[in-house]
Amino acid sequence: MELNNVTIDGVAQNVAVTTIGGKSNDTENKANGTKSTENNKLLYGINDNPPWYLSIFLAFQHYLTMIGAIVSIPFILTPALCMSDEDPNRGIIISTMIFVTGIVTYFQATWGVRLSIVQGGTISFLVPTLAILALPQWKCPPEAEIEAMDDDSKQELWQIRMRELSGAIAVSAMVQVILGYTGLVGKILRFVTPLTIVPTVSLVGLTLFEHAAETASKHWGIAVGTTAMLTLFSQIMSNVAIPVPAYRKGHGIEFRPFLLFRLFPVLLTIMIMWGLCGILTLTDVFEEGHPSRTDVRLKVLTNAKWFYVPYPGQFGVPSVTLSGVLGMLAGVLACTVESLSYYPTVSQMSGAQSPPLHAINRGIGTEGLGTVLAGLWGAGNGTNTFGENVGAIGVTKIGSRRVIQWAAFIMILQGVIGKFGAVFILIPDSVVGGIFCVMFGMIVAFGLSTLQYVDLRSARNLYILGLSIFFPMVLCKWIQEHPTAIQTGNETVDSTLTVLLGTTILVGGLLGCFLDNVIPGTAKERGLVDWANEMPLGDDNINDGTATDYDFPYGMETLRRWKWTYYVPFLPTYKLQKQS
């Protein structure tokens, strides 16, 4: 047995690979068209179908892994929308996110990239969202002025902003749809190098640090305790197994080890710290009205509907402005790059063959469609591959596509239970702030992990890296604090430039891409050689017909008979004529 280094959810992990007869099973996997992986240790591979009752349990694990990340988004989004903490519509927004996540996840796993990935709301869209809402016309009025409004005016105050975001998200996502379904993603990404990815992804977390600080400052003791407990569960106790009873036919009840802390560190941390805040509320340690009290937003739960089916345009017809669309495009491009980095990782973890170009094209196009739906439904966010669930596959050794399909069904079901979404609004801000400190930090770390491909001894690379991260933080911060600084005489142009120059991930990504492609450097120095091995695109990823893991569940014989389908970039028969 030997230890190989595998990246799981952006973190390098040592995994055991069994060797047979002095030859690693990795060699066999490569011969069979799959990438180096832990296939022999998988409990269920990509095409395996566990029994339905086991599938539901395993799917619920993915659901619980996803929910901890998705419920944190409204804690930043809704205040920027000028929505009050006690507005029951905050619960509807969470339910809408979960509902759309279920729809997109099912379609992605069944007809899209067909890997075991969960699609859902993403922090990456919050950066351009906050830049858009920082424009003078969208800034929230003084709190006293909001309090003086009647209920209808308060509702229209945030809904008009939601309609602006919905239109921007839906229209900008069409770029992702086009990039994927036309096959342009492979050609464009030849210019998207590791030194483009690092600032694009890292600046997502770095930009949001003020929001983490503001939320955590509601009670630093609770926030630090939350961060410490999450660190304890996810890092120190991740290998501690809890014995749980299980029934096995012919053997009766037996106890099996269960890695509880590794699977659900976020959920456990939230539950424990939420319970602690409940105790401090009951004993009046937290005085009346304290933001860390568990009853401070109880009205949200009591006013929420039991059942509510989200629908397109539920907050009004989306509006479209040039500044909003171009600004939100930064989030779309960041998500595209991030998802592309996950595809080969998930294929390894789930025992699938290396994703061919048609599957990559289809995956990005489908993610774009999901973001369009999220915009039209009024989720206030887009969709992206959930890194948390990618990590869950590596931990559980269950890469079954069927499990993800069941998880999607659970998400759709929970998305229509209004009270369920409202419950998460009751989580104290200080607990969420502690979670933010870890989550945003991990996003930064995930972006920086791409530096493994480049030569960090190169002064050229260090110059590009430093400038593309630091300069956007300086420029964008100043632009956001001076939203009226740009005066061209055209209001549309002013708004557009303000959003673009105020979005760190866009400025940083473009700057890194430009400098890396202009400043001379060898392919090895720039990390292009190792990056190409990780994500082969274009002519390096020819479909020879052996990657059947990515075939459609139905209709493949018909597609193979129709020769024109060999030229459609998102169909499984794409480039099949080059098999000879």
Coordinates of C-alpha atoms in Angstrom, one line a residue:
M1 CA 0.0 0.0 0.0
E2 CA 1.2 3.5 -0.8
L3 CA 0.1 7.0 0.0
N4 CA -0.9 9.3 -2.9
N5 CA -1.7 12.9 -2.6
V6 CA -5.2 13.8 -3.8
T7 CA -7.0 17.1 -3.6
I8 CA -10.4 17.0 -1.9
D9 CA -12.4 20.2 -1.8
G10 CA -9.3 22.2 -2.4
V11 CA -7.3 20.5 0.4
A12 CA -4.6 18.0 -0.3
Q13 CA -5.2 14.7 1.5
N14 CA -3.1 11.6 1.7
V15 CA -5.1 8.6 0.5
A16 CA -4.1 4.9 0.4
V17 CA -3.8 3.2 -2.9
T18 CA -3.6 -0.6 -2.8
T19 CA -0.9 -2.1 -4.9
I20 CA -1.2 -5.6 -6.4
G21 CA 1.9 -7.5 -7.5
G22 CA 4.0 -4.4 -7.2
K23 CA 1.8 -2.5 -9.6
S24 CA -0.6 0.2 -8.5
N25 CA -4.2 -0.2 -9.3
D26 CA -3.9 3.3 -10.7
T27 CA -2.3 1.8 -13.7
E28 CA -5.3 -0.4 -14.3
N29 CA -7.6 2.6 -14.0
K30 CA -5.7 4.5 -16.5
A31 CA -5.8 1.6 -18.9
N32 CA -9.6 1.5 -18.5
G33 CA -9.9 5.2 -19.3
T34 CA -10.3 6.4 -15.7
K35 CA -8.0 8.8 -13.8
S36 CA -5.8 7.9 -10.8
T37 CA -8.2 7.4 -7.9
E38 CA -9.3 5.4 -4.9
N39 CA -11.7 3.4 -7.1
N40 CA -11.0 0.1 -5.3
K41 CA -12.1 1.6 -2.0
L42 CA -15.4 3.1 -3.4
L43 CA -18.5 1.7 -1.8
Y44 CA -20.7 2.8 -4.7
G45 CA -19.3 4.1 -8.0
I46 CA -20.8 6.6 -10.4
N47 CA -23.1 4.0 -12.1
D48 CA -24.0 1.9 -9.0
N49 CA -27.5 2.1 -7.6
P50 CA -27.7 1.4 -3.9
P51 CA -31.0 0.1 -2.5
W52 CA -33.6 2.9 -2.4
Y53 CA -33.8 3.0 1.4
L54 CA -30.0 3.3 1.6
S55 CA -30.0 5.9 -1.2
I56 CA -32.4 8.1 0.7
F57 CA -30.2 8.0 3.8
L58 CA -27.1 8.7 1.8
A59 CA -28.9 11.5 -0.1
F60 CA -29.9 13.1 3.1
Q61 CA -26.2 13.3 4.0
H62 CA -25.6 15.4 0.9
Y63 CA -28.6 17.5 1.7
L64 CA -27.3 18.3 5.2
T65 CA -23.9 19.0 3.8
M66 CA -25.4 21.5 1.3
I67 CA -27.8 23.2 3.7
G68 CA -25.1 24.6 6.0
A69 CA -23.6 26.7 3.2
I70 CA -26.8 27.7 1.4
V71 CA -28.6 29.2 4.4
S72 CA -25.7 31.6 5.1
I73 CA -26.1 33.5 1.8
P74 CA -29.3 35.4 2.9
F75 CA -27.6 36.7 6.0
I76 CA -25.5 38.9 3.6
L77 CA -28.0 39.3 0.8
T78 CA -31.2 40.4 2.6
P79 CA -29.7 43.3 4.5
A80 CA -28.3 44.6 1.2
L81 CA -31.8 44.4 -0.2
C82 CA -33.1 46.6 2.6
M83 CA -35.1 43.8 4.1
S84 CA -35.8 43.8 7.8
D85 CA -34.5 41.0 10.0
E86 CA -38.1 40.0 10.9
D87 CA -39.4 39.9 7.3
P88 CA -40.9 36.3 6.7
N89 CA -39.9 36.7 3.0
R90 CA -36.3 35.9 4.1
G91 CA -37.5 32.3 4.7
I92 CA -39.1 32.3 1.2
I93 CA -35.8 33.3 -0.3
I94 CA -34.0 30.4 1.4
S95 CA -36.8 28.0 0.3
T96 CA -36.5 29.3 -3.3
M97 CA -32.7 28.6 -3.2
I98 CA -33.2 25.1 -2.0
F99 CA -36.1 24.4 -4.5
V100 CA -34.0 25.6 -7.5
T101 CA -31.0 23.7 -6.2
G102 CA -33.0 20.5 -6.3
I103 CA -34.2 21.1 -9.9
V104 CA -30.8 22.0 -11.3
T105 CA -29.0 19.3 -9.4
Y106 CA -31.3 16.6 -10.8
F107 CA -30.9 17.9 -14.4
Q108 CA -27.1 18.2 -14.0
A109 CA -26.6 14.7 -12.7
T110 CA -29.0 13.1 -15.2
W111 CA -28.6 15.0 -18.4
G112 CA -25.8 17.6 -17.8
V113 CA -22.2 16.7 -16.9
R114 CA -23.6 13.4 -15.3
L115 CA -21.2 13.5 -12.4
S116 CA -22.2 13.2 -8.8
I117 CA -22.3 16.9 -8.1
V118 CA -24.7 19.2 -6.3
Q119 CA -25.5 22.6 -7.8
G120 CA -26.7 25.4 -5.6
G121 CA -26.4 29.0 -4.4
T122 CA -22.9 30.3 -4.2
I123 CA -20.9 33.0 -2.3
S124 CA -19.3 34.0 -5.6
F125 CA -22.4 35.9 -6.7
L126 CA -22.4 38.0 -3.6
V127 CA -19.4 40.0 -4.6
P128 CA -21.0 41.5 -7.8
T129 CA -24.4 41.6 -6.0
L130 CA -23.0 43.9 -3.3
A131 CA -21.2 46.0 -6.0
I132 CA -24.6 46.5 -7.8
L133 CA -26.5 47.3 -4.6
A134 CA -23.8 49.9 -3.7
L135 CA -24.9 52.1 -6.6
P136 CA -26.5 55.3 -5.4
Q137 CA -30.0 54.3 -6.8
W138 CA -29.9 51.0 -4.9
K139 CA -28.4 52.1 -1.5
C140 CA -30.8 51.6 1.4
P141 CA -32.5 54.7 2.8
P142 CA -31.9 55.5 6.5
E143 CA -33.3 53.0 9.0
A144 CA -35.7 55.6 10.5
E145 CA -37.1 56.3 7.0
I146 CA -37.7 52.6 6.4
E147 CA -39.4 52.2 9.8
A148 CA -41.8 55.0 8.9
M149 CA -43.0 53.1 5.7
D150 CA -46.1 51.1 5.6
D151 CA -45.9 47.3 4.9
D152 CA -46.5 47.6 1.2
S153 CA -43.8 50.2 0.8
K154 CA -41.3 48.1 2.8
Q155 CA -42.1 45.1 0.5
E156 CA -41.6 47.1 -2.7
L157 CA -38.4 48.6 -1.3
W158 CA -36.6 45.2 -1.3
Q159 CA -38.6 43.6 -4.2
I160 CA -37.5 46.3 -6.7
R161 CA -33.9 45.5 -5.8
M162 CA -34.6 41.7 -6.1
R163 CA -36.0 42.3 -9.6
E164 CA -32.8 44.1 -10.6
L165 CA -30.7 41.2 -9.3
S166 CA -33.0 38.6 -10.9
G167 CA -32.7 40.2 -14.3
A168 CA -28.9 40.7 -14.0
I169 CA -28.4 37.1 -12.9
A170 CA -30.7 35.5 -15.6
V171 CA -29.3 37.6 -18.5
S172 CA -25.6 37.3 -17.6
A173 CA -26.0 33.5 -17.1
M174 CA -26.8 33.3 -20.8
V175 CA -23.1 33.9 -21.5
Q176 CA -22.4 30.7 -19.5
V177 CA -25.1 28.9 -21.5
I178 CA -23.5 30.0 -24.8
L179 CA -19.9 29.2 -23.6
G180 CA -20.9 25.7 -22.7
Y181 CA -23.4 24.5 -25.4
T182 CA -21.3 26.0 -28.2
G183 CA -18.1 24.5 -27.0
L184 CA -16.4 28.0 -26.7
V185 CA -15.5 27.2 -23.1
G186 CA -12.6 25.0 -24.3
K187 CA -11.2 27.7 -26.5
I188 CA -11.6 30.6 -24.1
L189 CA -10.1 28.7 -21.2
R190 CA -6.8 28.4 -23.0
F191 CA -6.2 31.9 -21.8
V192 CA -7.6 31.3 -18.3
T193 CA -4.4 30.2 -16.5
P194 CA -3.7 29.3 -12.9
L195 CA -2.6 32.9 -12.3
T196 CA -6.1 34.0 -13.5
I197 CA -7.9 31.6 -11.3
V198 CA -6.0 32.5 -8.1
P199 CA -7.1 36.1 -7.8
T200 CA -10.6 35.4 -9.2
V201 CA -11.5 32.8 -6.6
S202 CA -9.4 34.1 -3.7
L203 CA -10.9 37.6 -3.9
V204 CA -14.4 36.2 -3.3
G205 CA -13.4 35.4 0.3
L206 CA -11.1 38.4 0.8
T207 CA -13.8 40.9 -0.4
L208 CA -16.4 39.6 2.1
F209 CA -14.3 39.9 5.2
E210 CA -16.1 43.0 6.4
H211 CA -19.4 41.2 6.3
A212 CA -18.0 38.4 8.3
A213 CA -16.6 40.9 10.9
E214 CA -19.9 42.8 11.1
T215 CA -21.9 39.6 11.6
A216 CA -19.4 38.1 14.1
S217 CA -19.3 41.4 16.1
K218 CA -22.8 40.8 17.3
H219 CA -21.1 38.7 20.0
W220 CA -17.4 37.9 19.6
G221 CA -17.5 35.2 22.3
I222 CA -20.1 33.2 20.4
A223 CA -18.5 33.9 17.1
V224 CA -15.0 32.8 18.2
G225 CA -16.5 29.8 20.0
T226 CA -18.3 28.8 16.8
T227 CA -15.0 29.0 14.8
A228 CA -13.1 27.0 17.4
M229 CA -15.8 24.3 17.5
L230 CA -15.9 24.0 13.8
T231 CA -12.1 23.7 13.8
L232 CA -12.3 21.0 16.4
F233 CA -14.9 19.0 14.6
S234 CA -13.6 19.3 11.0
Q235 CA -9.9 19.2 11.6
I236 CA -8.9 17.6 15.0
M237 CA -11.8 15.1 15.4
S238 CA -12.4 14.3 11.7
N239 CA -11.0 10.8 12.1
V240 CA -12.9 10.1 15.4
A241 CA -15.5 7.4 14.7
I242 CA -18.7 7.2 16.7
P243 CA -20.2 3.6 17.0
V244 CA -23.8 3.5 15.7
P245 CA -26.1 0.5 15.7
A246 CA -26.9 -1.1 12.3
Y247 CA -28.9 -4.2 11.3
R248 CA -27.3 -6.7 9.0
K249 CA -29.2 -9.7 7.7
G250 CA -28.1 -12.9 9.4
H251 CA -26.1 -11.1 12.0
G252 CA -28.6 -8.9 13.8
I253 CA -27.8 -5.5 15.3
E254 CA -24.1 -4.6 15.3
F255 CA -22.2 -1.4 15.9
R256 CA -20.3 0.2 13.1
P257 CA -18.0 3.2 13.1
F258 CA -19.5 6.4 11.8
L259 CA -17.4 9.5 11.0
L260 CA -19.9 12.0 12.4
F261 CA -17.5 14.9 12.9
R262 CA -16.1 14.6 9.4
L263 CA -19.4 14.4 7.7
F264 CA -21.4 17.1 9.5
P265 CA -19.0 19.5 11.2
V266 CA -20.9 22.6 10.1
L267 CA -24.3 21.2 11.0
L268 CA -23.1 20.0 14.5
T269 CA -21.4 23.3 15.2
I270 CA -24.5 25.3 14.3
M271 CA -26.8 23.1 16.4
I272 CA -24.5 23.2 19.5
M273 CA -23.9 26.9 19.4
W274 CA -27.5 27.6 18.6
G275 CA -28.4 25.6 21.6
L276 CA -26.0 27.5 23.7
C277 CA -27.5 30.8 22.6
G278 CA -30.9 29.3 23.5
I279 CA -29.7 28.6 27.0
L280 CA -28.3 32.1 27.4
T281 CA -31.6 33.4 26.1
L282 CA -33.7 31.4 28.6
T283 CA -31.5 32.5 31.5
D284 CA -31.6 36.1 30.4
V285 CA -27.8 36.3 30.1
F286 CA -28.6 38.0 26.7
E287 CA -30.8 40.9 27.5
E288 CA -34.0 41.6 25.6
G289 CA -33.4 42.5 22.0
H290 CA -29.8 41.2 22.0
P291 CA -28.9 40.0 18.4
S292 CA -27.7 36.7 19.7
R293 CA -31.0 35.8 21.4
T294 CA -32.7 32.9 19.7
D295 CA -36.2 34.6 19.9
V296 CA -35.1 37.9 18.3
R297 CA -36.6 36.9 15.0
L298 CA -39.3 34.5 16.2
K299 CA -41.9 36.4 14.2
V300 CA -40.3 35.2 11.0
L301 CA -41.2 31.6 11.9
T302 CA -44.7 32.2 13.2
N303 CA -45.6 34.3 10.1
A304 CA -44.1 31.9 7.5
K305 CA -46.5 29.7 5.5
W306 CA -46.5 26.0 6.0
F307 CA -46.4 25.2 2.3
Y308 CA -45.3 27.6 -0.5
V309 CA -44.3 26.6 -4.0
P310 CA -41.8 29.0 -5.4
Y311 CA -42.5 30.1 -9.0
P312 CA -40.8 32.3 -11.6
G313 CA -41.4 36.0 -11.1
Q314 CA -42.8 35.6 -7.6
F315 CA -41.3 39.0 -6.6
G316 CA -42.3 40.7 -9.9
V317 CA -41.0 40.7 -13.5
P318 CA -37.2 40.9 -13.5
S319 CA -35.7 44.2 -14.7
V320 CA -32.6 44.4 -16.9
T321 CA -29.9 47.1 -16.9
L322 CA -26.5 47.0 -18.6
S323 CA -24.6 47.8 -15.4
G324 CA -26.3 45.0 -13.6
V325 CA -25.8 42.4 -16.3
L326 CA -22.1 43.2 -16.9
G327 CA -21.4 43.4 -13.1
M328 CA -23.1 40.0 -12.5
L329 CA -21.0 38.5 -15.4
A330 CA -18.1 38.5 -13.0
G331 CA -19.8 36.0 -10.8
V332 CA -20.8 33.9 -13.7
L333 CA -17.2 33.7 -15.0
A334 CA -15.8 33.0 -11.5
C335 CA -18.3 30.1 -11.1
T336 CA -17.4 28.7 -14.5
V337 CA -13.7 28.5 -13.6
E338 CA -14.5 27.0 -10.2
S339 CA -16.8 24.3 -11.6
L340 CA -14.2 23.4 -14.2
S341 CA -11.7 22.7 -11.5
Y342 CA -14.1 20.4 -9.7
Y343 CA -15.1 18.2 -12.7
P344 CA -11.8 16.1 -12.8
T345 CA -11.7 15.9 -9.0
V346 CA -15.3 14.5 -8.8
S347 CA -14.6 12.0 -11.7
Q348 CA -11.6 10.6 -9.7
M349 CA -13.6 10.4 -6.5
S350 CA -16.6 8.7 -8.0
G351 CA -14.7 6.2 -10.1
A352 CA -15.8 7.8 -13.4
Q353 CA -13.7 8.1 -16.5
S354 CA -12.0 11.4 -17.2
P355 CA -14.6 13.9 -18.4
P356 CA -14.6 14.2 -22.2
L357 CA -15.0 17.6 -23.8
H358 CA -18.7 17.1 -24.5
A359 CA -19.5 16.5 -20.9
I360 CA -17.5 19.6 -19.8
N361 CA -19.4 21.7 -22.4
R362 CA -22.7 20.3 -21.3
G363 CA -21.9 20.7 -17.6
I364 CA -21.1 24.4 -18.0
G365 CA -24.1 25.0 -20.2
T366 CA -26.4 23.3 -17.8
E367 CA -25.0 25.3 -14.9
G368 CA -25.7 28.4 -16.9
L369 CA -29.3 27.3 -17.4
G370 CA -29.6 26.6 -13.7
T371 CA -28.4 30.2 -13.0
V372 CA -31.0 31.5 -15.5
L373 CA -33.7 29.6 -13.6
A374 CA -32.4 30.9 -10.2
G375 CA -32.7 34.4 -11.5
L376 CA -36.2 34.0 -12.9
W377 CA -37.3 32.3 -9.7
G378 CA -36.0 35.2 -7.6
A379 CA -33.4 33.3 -5.6
G380 CA -31.2 36.4 -5.6
N381 CA -28.2 34.2 -6.4
G382 CA -26.9 31.8 -9.1
T383 CA -25.8 28.2 -9.1
N384 CA -22.4 26.6 -8.9
T385 CA -20.9 23.2 -8.0
F386 CA -20.9 22.8 -4.2
G387 CA -17.3 22.2 -3.0
E388 CA -18.7 20.9 0.3
N389 CA -20.5 18.0 -1.4
V390 CA -17.4 17.2 -3.5
G391 CA -15.5 16.8 -0.2
A392 CA -18.4 14.6 1.1
I393 CA -17.8 12.1 -1.8
G394 CA -14.2 11.8 -0.9
V395 CA -15.0 11.2 2.7
T396 CA -17.9 8.7 2.3
K397 CA -16.5 6.9 -0.7
I398 CA -20.0 7.0 -2.3
G399 CA -20.0 8.5 -5.8
S400 CA -23.3 7.1 -7.0
R401 CA -25.2 9.3 -9.4
R402 CA -28.5 7.8 -8.1
V403 CA -27.8 9.1 -4.6
I404 CA -27.5 12.7 -5.9
Q405 CA -30.7 12.3 -7.8
W406 CA -32.5 11.3 -4.5
A407 CA -30.8 14.3 -2.8
A408 CA -32.3 16.6 -5.5
F409 CA -35.7 15.1 -4.8
I410 CA -35.3 15.9 -1.0
M411 CA -34.3 19.5 -1.8
I412 CA -37.3 20.0 -4.0
L413 CA -39.6 18.6 -1.3
Q414 CA -38.0 20.8 1.5
G415 CA -38.1 23.8 -0.8
V416 CA -41.9 23.9 -0.7
I417 CA -42.1 23.6 3.1
G418 CA -42.2 27.3 4.1
K419 CA -41.7 26.8 7.8
F420 CA -38.5 24.9 7.1
G421 CA -36.8 27.8 5.4
A422 CA -37.9 30.2 8.1
V423 CA -36.3 28.1 10.8
F424 CA -32.8 28.9 9.6
I425 CA -33.4 32.6 9.8
L426 CA -33.6 32.1 13.6
I427 CA -29.9 31.2 13.7
P428 CA -28.1 34.0 15.7
D429 CA -26.0 36.3 13.7
S430 CA -22.9 35.7 15.9
V431 CA -23.1 32.0 15.1
V432 CA -23.3 32.7 11.4
G433 CA -20.4 35.2 11.7
G434 CA -18.2 32.4 13.2
I435 CA -19.1 30.1 10.3
F436 CA -18.3 32.9 7.8
C437 CA -14.8 33.2 9.2
V438 CA -14.1 29.6 8.3
M439 CA -16.1 29.5 5.0
F440 CA -14.7 32.7 3.5
G441 CA -11.2 31.6 4.6
M442 CA -11.6 28.3 2.8
I443 CA -12.7 30.0 -0.4
V444 CA -9.5 32.1 -0.2
A445 CA -7.5 28.9 0.5
F446 CA -9.1 27.1 -2.4
G447 CA -8.1 29.9 -4.8
L448 CA -4.6 29.9 -3.5
S449 CA -4.3 26.1 -3.8
T450 CA -4.2 26.6 -7.6
L451 CA -0.7 28.0 -7.0
Q452 CA 0.5 24.4 -6.8
Y453 CA 0.8 24.4 -10.6
V454 CA 3.0 27.5 -11.0
D455 CA 6.6 28.2 -10.1
L456 CA 6.5 30.4 -7.0
R457 CA 10.3 31.0 -7.2
S458 CA 9.6 33.1 -10.3
A459 CA 9.8 36.8 -9.7
R460 CA 7.4 37.2 -12.7
N461 CA 4.7 35.1 -11.1
L462 CA 5.0 36.8 -7.7
Y463 CA 4.6 40.2 -9.3
I464 CA 1.5 39.1 -11.2
L465 CA 0.1 37.4 -8.1
G466 CA 0.7 40.3 -5.8
L467 CA -0.7 43.0 -8.1
S468 CA -3.7 41.1 -9.3
I469 CA -4.8 40.5 -5.6
F470 CA -3.8 43.8 -3.9
F471 CA -4.7 46.3 -6.6
P472 CA -8.4 45.2 -6.9
M473 CA -8.9 45.5 -3.2
V474 CA -7.6 49.1 -3.3
L475 CA -9.4 50.2 -6.4
C476 CA -12.8 48.5 -5.8
K477 CA -12.9 49.6 -2.1
W478 CA -12.5 53.2 -3.2
I479 CA -15.0 52.9 -6.0
Q480 CA -17.6 51.5 -3.6
E481 CA -17.0 54.3 -1.1
H482 CA -17.3 56.9 -3.8
P483 CA -20.1 55.6 -6.1
T484 CA -20.5 59.0 -7.8
A485 CA -16.9 59.5 -8.6
I486 CA -17.2 58.4 -12.3
Q487 CA -18.9 61.2 -14.2
T488 CA -19.0 60.7 -18.0
G489 CA -22.2 62.5 -18.6
N490 CA -24.1 59.3 -19.3
E491 CA -25.9 57.7 -16.3
T492 CA -25.8 54.2 -17.9
V493 CA -22.1 54.4 -18.6
D494 CA -21.5 55.7 -15.1
S495 CA -23.4 52.9 -13.4
T496 CA -21.8 50.3 -15.6
L497 CA -18.2 51.4 -15.0
T498 CA -18.9 51.8 -11.3
V499 CA -20.1 48.2 -11.0
L500 CA -17.3 46.8 -13.1
L501 CA -14.6 48.7 -11.3
G502 CA -16.2 48.0 -8.0
T503 CA -16.2 44.2 -8.4
T504 CA -13.0 42.7 -7.1
I505 CA -13.2 39.3 -8.7
L506 CA -13.7 40.9 -12.2
V507 CA -10.9 43.4 -11.9
G508 CA -8.5 40.8 -10.3
G509 CA -9.3 38.1 -12.7
L510 CA -8.9 40.3 -15.8
L511 CA -5.7 41.8 -14.5
G512 CA -4.2 38.4 -13.7
C513 CA -5.3 37.0 -17.1
F514 CA -3.9 40.0 -19.0
L515 CA -0.5 40.1 -17.2
D516 CA 0.0 36.3 -17.4
N517 CA -0.6 36.3 -21.1
V518 CA 1.4 39.4 -21.9
I519 CA 4.5 39.2 -19.6
P520 CA 6.9 36.6 -21.1
G521 CA 7.2 33.3 -19.3
T522 CA 7.7 29.6 -20.1
A523 CA 4.7 27.2 -20.1
K524 CA 6.3 25.3 -17.2
E525 CA 6.9 28.5 -15.2
R526 CA 3.3 29.7 -15.7
G527 CA 1.9 26.3 -14.6
L528 CA 0.3 25.5 -18.0
V529 CA 1.9 22.1 -18.3
D530 CA 0.6 20.7 -15.0
W531 CA -2.7 22.5 -15.5
A532 CA -3.3 20.9 -18.9
N533 CA -2.8 17.5 -17.3
E534 CA -5.5 18.4 -14.7
M535 CA -8.0 19.8 -17.2
P536 CA -7.5 18.7 -20.8
L537 CA -9.6 20.7 -23.2
G538 CA -9.9 21.1 -26.9
D539 CA -8.0 18.7 -29.1
D540 CA -6.3 17.2 -26.1
N541 CA -9.6 15.7 -25.0
I542 CA -10.9 13.8 -28.0
N543 CA -14.0 11.6 -27.6
D544 CA -13.0 8.1 -28.7
G545 CA -16.3 6.5 -27.6
T546 CA -14.9 4.9 -24.4
A547 CA -16.1 7.4 -21.9
T548 CA -19.6 5.8 -21.6
D549 CA -20.1 7.1 -18.0
Y550 CA -21.2 10.4 -19.7
D551 CA -23.6 8.9 -22.2
F552 CA -27.3 10.0 -21.9
P553 CA -29.5 7.5 -20.0
Y554 CA -31.7 7.2 -23.1
G555 CA -31.5 7.6 -26.8
M556 CA -27.8 6.9 -27.4
E557 CA -28.4 4.4 -30.2
T558 CA -30.4 7.0 -32.1
L559 CA -27.7 9.7 -31.6
R560 CA -25.0 7.4 -33.0
R561 CA -27.1 6.7 -36.1
W562 CA -27.4 10.5 -36.8
K563 CA -24.0 11.6 -38.0
W564 CA -24.9 15.3 -37.6
T565 CA -24.8 14.8 -33.8
Y566 CA -21.0 14.2 -34.1
Y567 CA -20.7 17.9 -34.7
V568 CA -22.8 19.2 -31.7
P569 CA -20.4 20.2 -28.9
F570 CA -22.7 19.1 -26.0
L571 CA -23.9 15.7 -27.3
P572 CA -22.1 12.5 -26.2
T573 CA -21.4 11.7 -29.9
Y574 CA -19.3 14.9 -30.3
K575 CA -16.1 14.3 -32.3
L576 CA -16.8 10.6 -32.3
Q577 CA -15.8 10.5 -36.0
K578 CA -12.1 11.0 -34.9
Q579 CA -12.2 7.6 -33.1
S580 CA -10.3 6.1 -36.0

